[in-house]
Amino acid sequence: MAENLIILGSGPAGLTAAIYAARANLNPLVVEGIQAGGQLTITSDVENYPGFPKGILGPELMTSFRQQAERFGARFAIGDVKSVELGQAPFKLNTEKETFETKTLIISTGASANLLGLPNESRLMGKGVSTCATCDGFFFRGLEIAVVGGGDSACEEANFLTRFASKVTMIHRRDHFRASKIMADRVLKNPKIEVVWDSTLDDVLGSDEVTGIRVRNLKTGATREINLSGVFVAIGHSPNTKIFKGQLEMDAGGYLITRDGPKTNVKGVFAAGDVQDHVYRQAITAAGSGCMAALDAERYLESLHL
Ligand code: NAP
């Protein structure tokens, strides 16, 4: 029998939707996805989520979200949905092992880290190249590393990594940060961080593990090599929407288009969080949109029974 509501993804958007839907007795099923808990599980201190004046660790916050959803009866399934059939209800979600059917669907599959696209970046991933400072920072105790990017993520990662690394070199393609002033100031005041402006990563060096980087100055074209042991790529994210291509409306960047709150172009299919938001992308805005999606899913289910 088809589920009332399936929530795809278990970050702040998905788990907030689960809390609201479970409290509305919709008996929601959360299909967790490959990164259960979403991007906050690979971040460190969350200082701007209201209600935590001293900050809270990302994984701890997501565990609390999940416990709150479970308390009201939300169910969880481990599974990576490979394809969907949204042409008519009940909607079908296919994993490698099984097919889920549901009357309504909330998509909160979030976004994933972008890469520069250098062959050696992929080849040395996990061997010195990383997209997650909290996951891998510990391995670089006493070593020199680089962080690529100039946004809040790059600044946050660079600061965090100075807990372990002897020196952090930030490579940014422009002459000022995109990051918020508070994050940028922390970087500029940190004596362990050197910023290399107007520059891009030309290559990651090393055969079995990272031994250095080649950096190109975009204004002069000059290149130079820096010896170091790790490279953290923090250049933004892309939405996880591949499986919805051709079935749901997306913008040029692949973000799902929502109208009138969380509604997609298919009735009964809603989207919440980073998968449909390339502007705000905060845990609190994702949670808010998850709440909206659950309320709209509830209204939609009610309308089906009339
Ligand atoms: P972002 O704001 O999109 O910044 C991406 C950075 O990477 C930019 O500086 C960009 O350069 C650079 N970049 C992009 N593509 C590149 C390429 N191919 N080569 C070299 N550099 C490249 O992404 P983000 O830092 O992940 O932040 C995403 C959102 O999450 C933002 O809204 C941010 O405020 C939020 N966030 C908040 C916090 C916090 O408040 N604690 C922490 C993390 C993230 P340009 O500047 O030249 O475009």
mmCIF file of N, CA, C and O in Angstrom, residues 174-236:
data_model
loop_
_atom_site.group_PDB
_atom_site.id
_atom_site.type_symbol
_atom_site.label_atom_id
_atom_site.label_comp_id
_atom_site.label_asym_id
_atom_site.label_seq_id
_atom_site.Cartn_x
_atom_site.Cartn_y
_atom_site.Cartn_z
ATOM 1 N N ARG A 174 39.503 35.914 -6.282
ATOM 2 C CA ARG A 174 39.298 37.381 -6.371
ATOM 3 C C ARG A 174 40.136 38.079 -5.297
ATOM 4 O O ARG A 174 40.886 37.441 -4.559
ATOM 5 N N ASP A 175 39.972 39.422 -5.199
ATOM 6 C CA ASP A 175 40.795 40.163 -4.232
ATOM 7 C C ASP A 175 40.025 40.519 -2.961
ATOM 8 O O ASP A 175 40.477 41.311 -2.161
ATOM 9 N N HIS A 176 38.822 39.971 -2.816
ATOM 10 C CA HIS A 176 38.110 40.082 -1.539
ATOM 11 C C HIS A 176 37.189 38.878 -1.371
ATOM 12 O O HIS A 176 36.815 38.236 -2.346
ATOM 13 N N PHE A 177 36.848 38.618 -0.107
ATOM 14 C CA PHE A 177 36.044 37.431 0.197
ATOM 15 C C PHE A 177 34.571 37.649 -0.123
ATOM 16 O O PHE A 177 34.051 38.758 -0.001
ATOM 17 N N ARG A 178 33.905 36.569 -0.488
ATOM 18 C CA ARG A 178 32.451 36.566 -0.597
ATOM 19 C C ARG A 178 31.828 36.378 0.796
ATOM 20 O O ARG A 178 30.681 36.762 1.042
ATOM 21 N N ALA A 179 32.598 35.809 1.702
ATOM 22 C CA ALA A 179 32.106 35.448 3.038
ATOM 23 C C ALA A 179 31.579 36.666 3.802
ATOM 24 O O ALA A 179 31.940 37.809 3.515
ATOM 25 N N SER A 180 30.725 36.408 4.798
ATOM 26 C CA SER A 180 30.215 37.468 5.671
ATOM 27 C C SER A 180 31.395 38.112 6.404
ATOM 28 O O SER A 180 32.442 37.495 6.588
ATOM 29 N N LYS A 181 31.184 39.371 6.832
ATOM 30 C CA LYS A 181 32.291 40.141 7.410
ATOM 31 C C LYS A 181 32.884 39.439 8.632
ATOM 32 O O LYS A 181 34.105 39.360 8.782
ATOM 33 N N ILE A 182 32.015 38.897 9.470
ATOM 34 C CA ILE A 182 32.508 38.272 10.718
ATOM 35 C C ILE A 182 33.432 37.089 10.406
ATOM 36 O O ILE A 182 34.488 36.920 11.023
ATOM 37 N N MET A 183 33.051 36.291 9.393
ATOM 38 C CA MET A 183 33.865 35.119 9.042
ATOM 39 C C MET A 183 35.171 35.564 8.373
ATOM 40 O O MET A 183 36.243 35.025 8.655
ATOM 41 N N ALA A 184 35.049 36.554 7.486
ATOM 42 C CA ALA A 184 36.241 37.048 6.790
ATOM 43 C C ALA A 184 37.225 37.658 7.795
ATOM 44 O O ALA A 184 38.434 37.406 7.722
ATOM 45 N N ASP A 185 36.705 38.437 8.751
ATOM 46 C CA ASP A 185 37.575 39.071 9.746
ATOM 47 C C ASP A 185 38.333 38.027 10.562
ATOM 48 O O ASP A 185 39.502 38.206 10.892
ATOM 49 N N ARG A 186 37.643 36.936 10.897
ATOM 50 C CA ARG A 186 38.312 35.881 11.679
ATOM 51 C C ARG A 186 39.500 35.317 10.906
ATOM 52 O O ARG A 186 40.542 35.034 11.487
ATOM 53 N N VAL A 187 39.326 35.152 9.612
ATOM 54 C CA VAL A 187 40.421 34.641 8.774
ATOM 55 C C VAL A 187 41.571 35.641 8.749
ATOM 56 O O VAL A 187 42.734 35.297 8.961
ATOM 57 N N LEU A 188 41.217 36.902 8.492
ATOM 58 C CA LEU A 188 42.260 37.920 8.314
ATOM 59 C C LEU A 188 43.035 38.163 9.608
ATOM 60 O O LEU A 188 44.193 38.572 9.571
ATOM 61 N N LYS A 189 42.383 37.898 10.743
ATOM 62 C CA LYS A 189 43.066 38.112 12.032
ATOM 63 C C LYS A 189 43.809 36.867 12.518
ATOM 64 O O LYS A 189 44.502 36.924 13.526
ATOM 65 N N ASN A 190 43.604 35.749 11.826
ATOM 66 C CA ASN A 190 44.212 34.493 12.295
ATOM 67 C C ASN A 190 45.671 34.425 11.823
ATOM 68 O O ASN A 190 45.947 34.352 10.622
ATOM 69 N N PRO A 191 46.631 34.419 12.740
ATOM 70 C CA PRO A 191 48.043 34.451 12.340
ATOM 71 C C PRO A 191 48.493 33.183 11.615
ATOM 72 O O PRO A 191 49.544 33.192 10.955
ATOM 73 N N LYS A 192 47.711 32.098 11.709
ATOM 74 C CA LYS A 192 48.126 30.858 11.041
ATOM 75 C C LYS A 192 47.611 30.768 9.605
ATOM 76 O O LYS A 192 47.876 29.801 8.904
ATOM 77 N N ILE A 193 46.832 31.796 9.180
ATOM 78 C CA ILE A 193 46.272 31.751 7.817
ATOM 79 C C ILE A 193 46.929 32.814 6.933
ATOM 80 O O ILE A 193 47.004 33.984 7.308
ATOM 81 N N GLU A 194 47.386 32.350 5.750
ATOM 82 C CA GLU A 194 47.858 33.304 4.738
ATOM 83 C C GLU A 194 46.889 33.232 3.559
ATOM 84 O O GLU A 194 46.522 32.136 3.118
ATOM 85 N N VAL A 195 46.454 34.402 3.075
ATOM 86 C CA VAL A 195 45.534 34.401 1.936
ATOM 87 C C VAL A 195 46.297 34.745 0.662
ATOM 88 O O VAL A 195 47.021 35.743 0.617
ATOM 89 N N VAL A 196 46.134 33.897 -0.343
ATOM 90 C CA VAL A 196 46.716 34.172 -1.660
ATOM 91 C C VAL A 196 45.554 34.633 -2.548
ATOM 92 O O VAL A 196 44.698 33.840 -2.937
ATOM 93 N N TRP A 197 45.497 35.946 -2.825
ATOM 94 C CA TRP A 197 44.373 36.535 -3.560
ATOM 95 C C TRP A 197 44.541 36.364 -5.063
ATOM 96 O O TRP A 197 45.636 36.092 -5.553
ATOM 97 N N ASP A 198 43.459 36.585 -5.792
ATOM 98 C CA ASP A 198 43.467 36.607 -7.268
ATOM 99 C C ASP A 198 44.111 35.357 -7.859
ATOM 100 O O ASP A 198 44.776 35.438 -8.900
ATOM 101 N N SER A 199 43.923 34.244 -7.207
ATOM 102 C CA SER A 199 44.663 33.047 -7.638
ATOM 103 C C SER A 199 43.766 31.821 -7.679
ATOM 104 O O SER A 199 42.750 31.746 -6.983
ATOM 105 N N THR A 200 44.169 30.911 -8.504
ATOM 106 C CA THR A 200 43.401 29.675 -8.632
ATOM 107 C C THR A 200 44.345 28.477 -8.535
ATOM 108 O O THR A 200 45.549 28.630 -8.708
ATOM 109 N N LEU A 201 43.763 27.324 -8.263
ATOM 110 C CA LEU A 201 44.573 26.115 -8.159
ATOM 111 C C LEU A 201 44.773 25.562 -9.566
ATOM 112 O O LEU A 201 43.795 25.265 -10.247
ATOM 113 N N ASP A 202 45.996 25.457 -9.998
ATOM 114 C CA ASP A 202 46.297 24.942 -11.330
ATOM 115 C C ASP A 202 46.377 23.429 -11.314
ATOM 116 O O ASP A 202 45.969 22.763 -12.242
ATOM 117 N N ASP A 203 46.934 22.908 -10.219
ATOM 118 C CA ASP A 203 47.066 21.451 -10.108
ATOM 119 C C ASP A 203 47.328 21.065 -8.656
ATOM 120 O O ASP A 203 47.805 21.879 -7.864
ATOM 121 N N VAL A 204 46.987 19.807 -8.367
ATOM 122 C CA VAL A 204 47.347 19.218 -7.079
ATOM 123 C C VAL A 204 48.504 18.282 -7.362
ATOM 124 O O VAL A 204 48.429 17.468 -8.298
ATOM 125 N N LEU A 205 49.575 18.398 -6.595
ATOM 126 C CA LEU A 205 50.789 17.628 -6.879
ATOM 127 C C LEU A 205 50.920 16.447 -5.913
ATOM 128 O O LEU A 205 50.476 16.538 -4.754
ATOM 129 N N GLY A 206 51.539 15.382 -6.417
ATOM 130 C CA GLY A 206 51.767 14.208 -5.576
ATOM 131 C C GLY A 206 51.392 12.949 -6.336
ATOM 132 O O GLY A 206 50.460 12.971 -7.145
ATOM 133 N N SER A 207 52.107 11.843 -6.083
ATOM 134 C CA SER A 207 51.763 10.608 -6.794
ATOM 135 C C SER A 207 50.800 9.756 -5.970
ATOM 136 O O SER A 207 49.702 9.446 -6.426
ATOM 137 N N ASP A 208 51.188 9.401 -4.727
ATOM 138 C CA ASP A 208 50.296 8.584 -3.900
ATOM 139 C C ASP A 208 49.526 9.429 -2.897
ATOM 140 O O ASP A 208 48.472 9.031 -2.412
ATOM 141 N N GLU A 209 50.066 10.580 -2.547
ATOM 142 C CA GLU A 209 49.383 11.500 -1.639
ATOM 143 C C GLU A 209 49.809 12.915 -1.984
ATOM 144 O O GLU A 209 50.796 13.120 -2.698
ATOM 145 N N VAL A 210 49.047 13.879 -1.463
ATOM 146 C CA VAL A 210 49.325 15.272 -1.803
ATOM 147 C C VAL A 210 50.676 15.702 -1.219
ATOM 148 O O VAL A 210 50.938 15.492 -0.030
ATOM 149 N N THR A 211 51.496 16.293 -2.102
ATOM 150 C CA THR A 211 52.781 16.826 -1.627
ATOM 151 C C THR A 211 52.879 18.330 -1.880
ATOM 152 O O THR A 211 53.821 18.977 -1.436
ATOM 153 N N GLY A 212 51.905 18.857 -2.635
ATOM 154 C CA GLY A 212 51.936 20.294 -2.908
ATOM 155 C C GLY A 212 50.831 20.712 -3.855
ATOM 156 O O GLY A 212 49.999 19.885 -4.273
ATOM 157 N N ILE A 213 50.837 22.003 -4.194
ATOM 158 C CA ILE A 213 49.873 22.525 -5.167
ATOM 159 C C ILE A 213 50.601 23.484 -6.106
ATOM 160 O O ILE A 213 51.649 24.047 -5.738
ATOM 161 N N ARG A 214 50.048 23.631 -7.315
ATOM 162 C CA ARG A 214 50.541 24.696 -8.186
ATOM 163 C C ARG A 214 49.438 25.746 -8.270
ATOM 164 O O ARG A 214 48.282 25.438 -8.564
ATOM 165 N N VAL A 215 49.829 26.987 -7.975
ATOM 166 C CA VAL A 215 48.868 28.085 -7.900
ATOM 167 C C VAL A 215 49.148 29.054 -9.037
ATOM 168 O O VAL A 215 50.301 29.346 -9.343
ATOM 169 N N ARG A 216 48.064 29.530 -9.692
ATOM 170 C CA ARG A 216 48.223 30.501 -10.787
ATOM 171 C C ARG A 216 47.617 31.832 -10.376
ATOM 172 O O ARG A 216 46.464 31.882 -9.929
ATOM 173 N N ASN A 217 48.408 32.888 -10.536
ATOM 174 C CA ASN A 217 47.874 34.232 -10.303
ATOM 175 C C ASN A 217 47.082 34.638 -11.541
ATOM 176 O O ASN A 217 47.626 34.676 -12.647
ATOM 177 N N LEU A 218 45.805 34.946 -11.354
ATOM 178 C CA LEU A 218 44.938 35.199 -12.500
ATOM 179 C C LEU A 218 45.201 36.558 -13.142
ATOM 180 O O LEU A 218 44.812 36.793 -14.276
ATOM 181 N N LYS A 219 45.848 37.457 -12.420
ATOM 182 C CA LYS A 219 46.146 38.774 -12.998
ATOM 183 C C LYS A 219 47.440 38.760 -13.808
ATOM 184 O O LYS A 219 47.524 39.404 -14.846
ATOM 185 N N THR A 220 48.437 38.022 -13.309
ATOM 186 C CA THR A 220 49.743 38.032 -13.991
ATOM 187 C C THR A 220 49.982 36.765 -14.808
ATOM 188 O O THR A 220 50.851 36.732 -15.669
ATOM 189 N N GLY A 221 49.230 35.709 -14.518
ATOM 190 C CA GLY A 221 49.441 34.426 -15.199
ATOM 191 C C GLY A 221 50.586 33.619 -14.599
ATOM 192 O O GLY A 221 50.823 32.480 -15.002
ATOM 193 N N ALA A 222 51.307 34.208 -13.646
ATOM 194 C CA ALA A 222 52.468 33.525 -13.051
ATOM 195 C C ALA A 222 52.024 32.324 -12.214
ATOM 196 O O ALA A 222 50.994 32.384 -11.536
ATOM 197 N N THR A 223 52.801 31.248 -12.279
ATOM 198 C CA THR A 223 52.488 30.089 -11.437
ATOM 199 C C THR A 223 53.620 29.855 -10.446
ATOM 200 O O THR A 223 54.773 30.243 -10.704
ATOM 201 N N ARG A 224 53.258 29.265 -9.328
ATOM 202 C CA ARG A 224 54.297 28.859 -8.367
ATOM 203 C C ARG A 224 53.800 27.623 -7.626
ATOM 204 O O ARG A 224 52.583 27.376 -7.552
ATOM 205 N N GLU A 225 54.756 26.879 -7.108
ATOM 206 C CA GLU A 225 54.381 25.662 -6.379
ATOM 207 C C GLU A 225 54.555 25.884 -4.875
ATOM 208 O O GLU A 225 55.482 26.575 -4.441
ATOM 209 N N ILE A 226 53.641 25.320 -4.123
ATOM 210 C CA ILE A 226 53.734 25.403 -2.657
ATOM 211 C C ILE A 226 53.739 23.972 -2.127
ATOM 212 O O ILE A 226 52.866 23.167 -2.497
ATOM 213 N N ASN A 227 54.712 23.660 -1.295
ATOM 214 C CA ASN A 227 54.750 22.329 -0.678
ATOM 215 C C ASN A 227 53.779 22.292 0.498
ATOM 216 O O ASN A 227 53.852 23.136 1.380
ATOM 217 N N LEU A 228 52.882 21.342 0.479
ATOM 218 C CA LEU A 228 51.963 21.148 1.614
ATOM 219 C C LEU A 228 51.359 19.742 1.537
ATOM 220 O O LEU A 228 51.591 19.003 0.573
ATOM 221 N N SER A 229 50.562 19.390 2.535
ATOM 222 C CA SER A 229 50.111 17.998 2.644
ATOM 223 C C SER A 229 48.614 17.792 2.414
ATOM 224 O O SER A 229 48.164 16.651 2.292
ATOM 225 N N GLY A 230 47.868 18.886 2.379
ATOM 226 C CA GLY A 230 46.423 18.701 2.229
ATOM 227 C C GLY A 230 45.774 19.856 1.502
ATOM 228 O O GLY A 230 46.257 20.993 1.563
ATOM 229 N N VAL A 231 44.677 19.560 0.776
ATOM 230 C CA VAL A 231 43.924 20.586 0.062
ATOM 231 C C VAL A 231 42.445 20.404 0.377
ATOM 232 O O VAL A 231 41.878 19.335 0.120
ATOM 233 N N PHE A 232 41.834 21.436 0.958
ATOM 234 C CA PHE A 232 40.402 21.392 1.240
ATOM 235 C C PHE A 232 39.681 22.283 0.235
ATOM 236 O O PHE A 232 39.955 23.478 0.148
ATOM 237 N N VAL A 233 38.806 21.664 -0.545
ATOM 238 C CA VAL A 233 38.084 22.401 -1.581
ATOM 239 C C VAL A 233 36.739 22.845 -0.996
ATOM 240 O O VAL A 233 35.940 22.008 -0.567
ATOM 241 N N ALA A 234 36.536 24.162 -0.962
ATOM 242 C CA ALA A 234 35.301 24.709 -0.352
ATOM 243 C C ALA A 234 34.740 25.784 -1.273
ATOM 244 O O ALA A 234 34.737 26.968 -0.961
ATOM 245 N N ILE A 235 34.272 25.338 -2.462
ATOM 246 C CA ILE A 235 33.853 26.300 -3.494
ATOM 247 C C ILE A 235 32.354 26.205 -3.786
ATOM 248 O O ILE A 235 31.915 26.439 -4.902
ATOM 249 N N GLY A 236 31.582 25.895 -2.768
ATOM 250 C CA GLY A 236 30.139 25.868 -2.949
ATOM 251 C C GLY A 236 29.594 24.477 -3.241
ATOM 252 O O GLY A 236 30.338 23.490 -3.194
#
